Short mmCIF file of C-alpha atoms in Angstrom, two decimals:
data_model
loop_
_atom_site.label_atom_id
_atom_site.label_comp_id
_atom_site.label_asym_id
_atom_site.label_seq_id
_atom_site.Cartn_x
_atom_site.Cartn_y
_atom_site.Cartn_z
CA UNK H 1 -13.34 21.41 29.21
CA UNK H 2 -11.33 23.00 26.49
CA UNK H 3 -10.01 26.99 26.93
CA UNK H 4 -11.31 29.01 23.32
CA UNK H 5 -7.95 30.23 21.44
CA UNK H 6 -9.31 33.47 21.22
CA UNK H 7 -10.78 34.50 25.03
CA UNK H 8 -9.31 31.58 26.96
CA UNK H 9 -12.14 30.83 28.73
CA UNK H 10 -13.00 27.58 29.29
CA UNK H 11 -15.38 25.97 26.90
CA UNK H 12 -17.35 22.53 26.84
CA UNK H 13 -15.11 20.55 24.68
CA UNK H 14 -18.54 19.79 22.52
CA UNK H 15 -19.16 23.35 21.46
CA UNK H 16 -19.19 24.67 18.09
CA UNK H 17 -18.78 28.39 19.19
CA UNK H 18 -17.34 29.78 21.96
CA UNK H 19 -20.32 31.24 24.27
CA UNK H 20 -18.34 33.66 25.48
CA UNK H 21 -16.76 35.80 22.04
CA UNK H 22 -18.76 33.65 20.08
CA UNK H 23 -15.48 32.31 17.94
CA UNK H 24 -16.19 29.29 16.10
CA UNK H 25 -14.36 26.28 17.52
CA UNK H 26 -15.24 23.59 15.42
CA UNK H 27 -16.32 22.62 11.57
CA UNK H 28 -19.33 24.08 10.30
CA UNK H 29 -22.39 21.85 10.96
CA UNK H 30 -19.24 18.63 11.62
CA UNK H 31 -19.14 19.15 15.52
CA UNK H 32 -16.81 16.01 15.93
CA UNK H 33 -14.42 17.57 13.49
CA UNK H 34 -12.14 20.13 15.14
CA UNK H 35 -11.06 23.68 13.55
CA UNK H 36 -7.04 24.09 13.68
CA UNK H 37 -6.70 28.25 14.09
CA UNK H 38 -3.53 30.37 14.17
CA UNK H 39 -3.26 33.45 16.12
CA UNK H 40 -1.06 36.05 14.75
CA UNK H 41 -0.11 36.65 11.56
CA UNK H 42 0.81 33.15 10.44
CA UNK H 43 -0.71 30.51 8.22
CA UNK H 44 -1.54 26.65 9.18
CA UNK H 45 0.24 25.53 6.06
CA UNK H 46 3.77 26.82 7.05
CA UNK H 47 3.45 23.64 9.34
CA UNK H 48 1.04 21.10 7.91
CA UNK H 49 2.11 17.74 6.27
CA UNK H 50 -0.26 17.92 3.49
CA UNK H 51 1.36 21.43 2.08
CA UNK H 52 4.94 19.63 2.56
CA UNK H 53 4.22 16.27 0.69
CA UNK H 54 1.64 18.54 -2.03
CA UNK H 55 -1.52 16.57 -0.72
CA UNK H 56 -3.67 19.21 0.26
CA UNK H 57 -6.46 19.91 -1.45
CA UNK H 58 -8.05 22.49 0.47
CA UNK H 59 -8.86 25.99 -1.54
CA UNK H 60 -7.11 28.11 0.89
CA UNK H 61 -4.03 26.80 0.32
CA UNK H 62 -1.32 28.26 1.23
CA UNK H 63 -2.81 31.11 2.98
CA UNK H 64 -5.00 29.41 5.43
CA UNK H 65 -5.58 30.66 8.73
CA UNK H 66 -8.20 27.69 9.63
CA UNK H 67 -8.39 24.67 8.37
CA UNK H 68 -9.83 21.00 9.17
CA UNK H 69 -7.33 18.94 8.07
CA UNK H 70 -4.34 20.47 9.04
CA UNK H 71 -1.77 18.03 10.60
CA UNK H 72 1.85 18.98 12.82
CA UNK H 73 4.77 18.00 10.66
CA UNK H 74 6.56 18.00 13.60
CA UNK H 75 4.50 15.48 14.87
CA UNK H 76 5.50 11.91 14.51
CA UNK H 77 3.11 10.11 12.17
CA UNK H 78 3.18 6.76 14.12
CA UNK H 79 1.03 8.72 16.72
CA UNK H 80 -1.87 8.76 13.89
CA UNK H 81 -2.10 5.56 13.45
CA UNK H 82 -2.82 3.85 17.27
CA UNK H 83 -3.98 0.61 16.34
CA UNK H 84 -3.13 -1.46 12.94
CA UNK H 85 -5.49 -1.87 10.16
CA UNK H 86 -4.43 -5.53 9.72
CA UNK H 87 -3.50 -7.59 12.27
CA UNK H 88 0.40 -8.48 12.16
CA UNK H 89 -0.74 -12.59 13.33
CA UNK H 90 -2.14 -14.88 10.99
CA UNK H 91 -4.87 -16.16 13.26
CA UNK H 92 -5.81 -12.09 13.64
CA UNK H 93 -6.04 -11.81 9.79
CA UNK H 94 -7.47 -14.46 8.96
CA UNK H 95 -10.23 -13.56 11.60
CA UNK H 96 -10.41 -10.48 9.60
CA UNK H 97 -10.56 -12.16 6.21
CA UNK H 98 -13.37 -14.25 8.09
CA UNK H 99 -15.66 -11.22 9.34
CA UNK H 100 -15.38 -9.36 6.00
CA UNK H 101 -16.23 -12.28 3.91
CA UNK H 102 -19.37 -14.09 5.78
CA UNK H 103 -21.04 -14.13 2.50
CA UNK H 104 -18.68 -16.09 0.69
CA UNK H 105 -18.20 -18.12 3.27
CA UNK H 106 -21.91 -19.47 3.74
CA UNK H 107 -21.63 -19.73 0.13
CA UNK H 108 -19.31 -22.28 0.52
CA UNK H 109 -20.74 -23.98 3.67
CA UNK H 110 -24.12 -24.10 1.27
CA UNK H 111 -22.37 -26.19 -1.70
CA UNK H 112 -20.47 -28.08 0.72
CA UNK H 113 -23.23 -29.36 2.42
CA UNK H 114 -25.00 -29.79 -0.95
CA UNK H 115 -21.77 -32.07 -1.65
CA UNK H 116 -22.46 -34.17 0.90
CA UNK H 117 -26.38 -34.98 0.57
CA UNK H 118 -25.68 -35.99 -3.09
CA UNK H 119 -23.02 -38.33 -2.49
CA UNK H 120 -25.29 -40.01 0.11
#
């Protein structure tokens, strides 16, 4: 259970709108995507890392009072990224290599074996 910015009453962490004052809580139709809000007079892009580094591309810009992709500057950015992309081990990427390239690698099994019937 989450508490809705704008009542604070406690809300399923699924909903889209608060049932209580009926605020929306989370993207439009996306309701895995949450909605960052402000309270107050302030925008989201006085503290989002996409304004700083000029890689925001939403139209509100730089008046937005809710966005989807707004991220905490003051956030570290190693707390994004929880688990590598590639493995760091050589025996982890070349498992990796090995998943994403099945195809080529039958290929290869194919001519090898092909190899070996005509040299018999």
């Amino acid at each position: 259970m989450t508490t809705c910015p704008r009542c604070h009453q406690s809300v399923d962490a699924k909903a889209v709108r608060c049932p209580h004052c009926f605020a929306v809580l989370k993207a439009y139709g996306h309701p895995g995507i949450p909605l960052y809000q402000t309270t107050g007079e302030t925008f989201l892009c006085d503290s989002c890392r996409y304004h700083e580094d000029d890689t925001c591309i939403f139209p509100q810009r730089p008046y937005a009072k809710t966005c989807t992709m707004y991220r905490d500057k003051f956030e570290p950015v190693e707390a994004e990224l929880k688990s590598p992309l590639y493995p760091s081990d050589v025996w982890g990427r070349f498992k990796t290599w090995c998943r994403r390239n099945k195809g080529l690698l039958l290929l290869i099994g194919l001519i090898g074996i092909s190899i070996l019937v005509a040299i018999r």
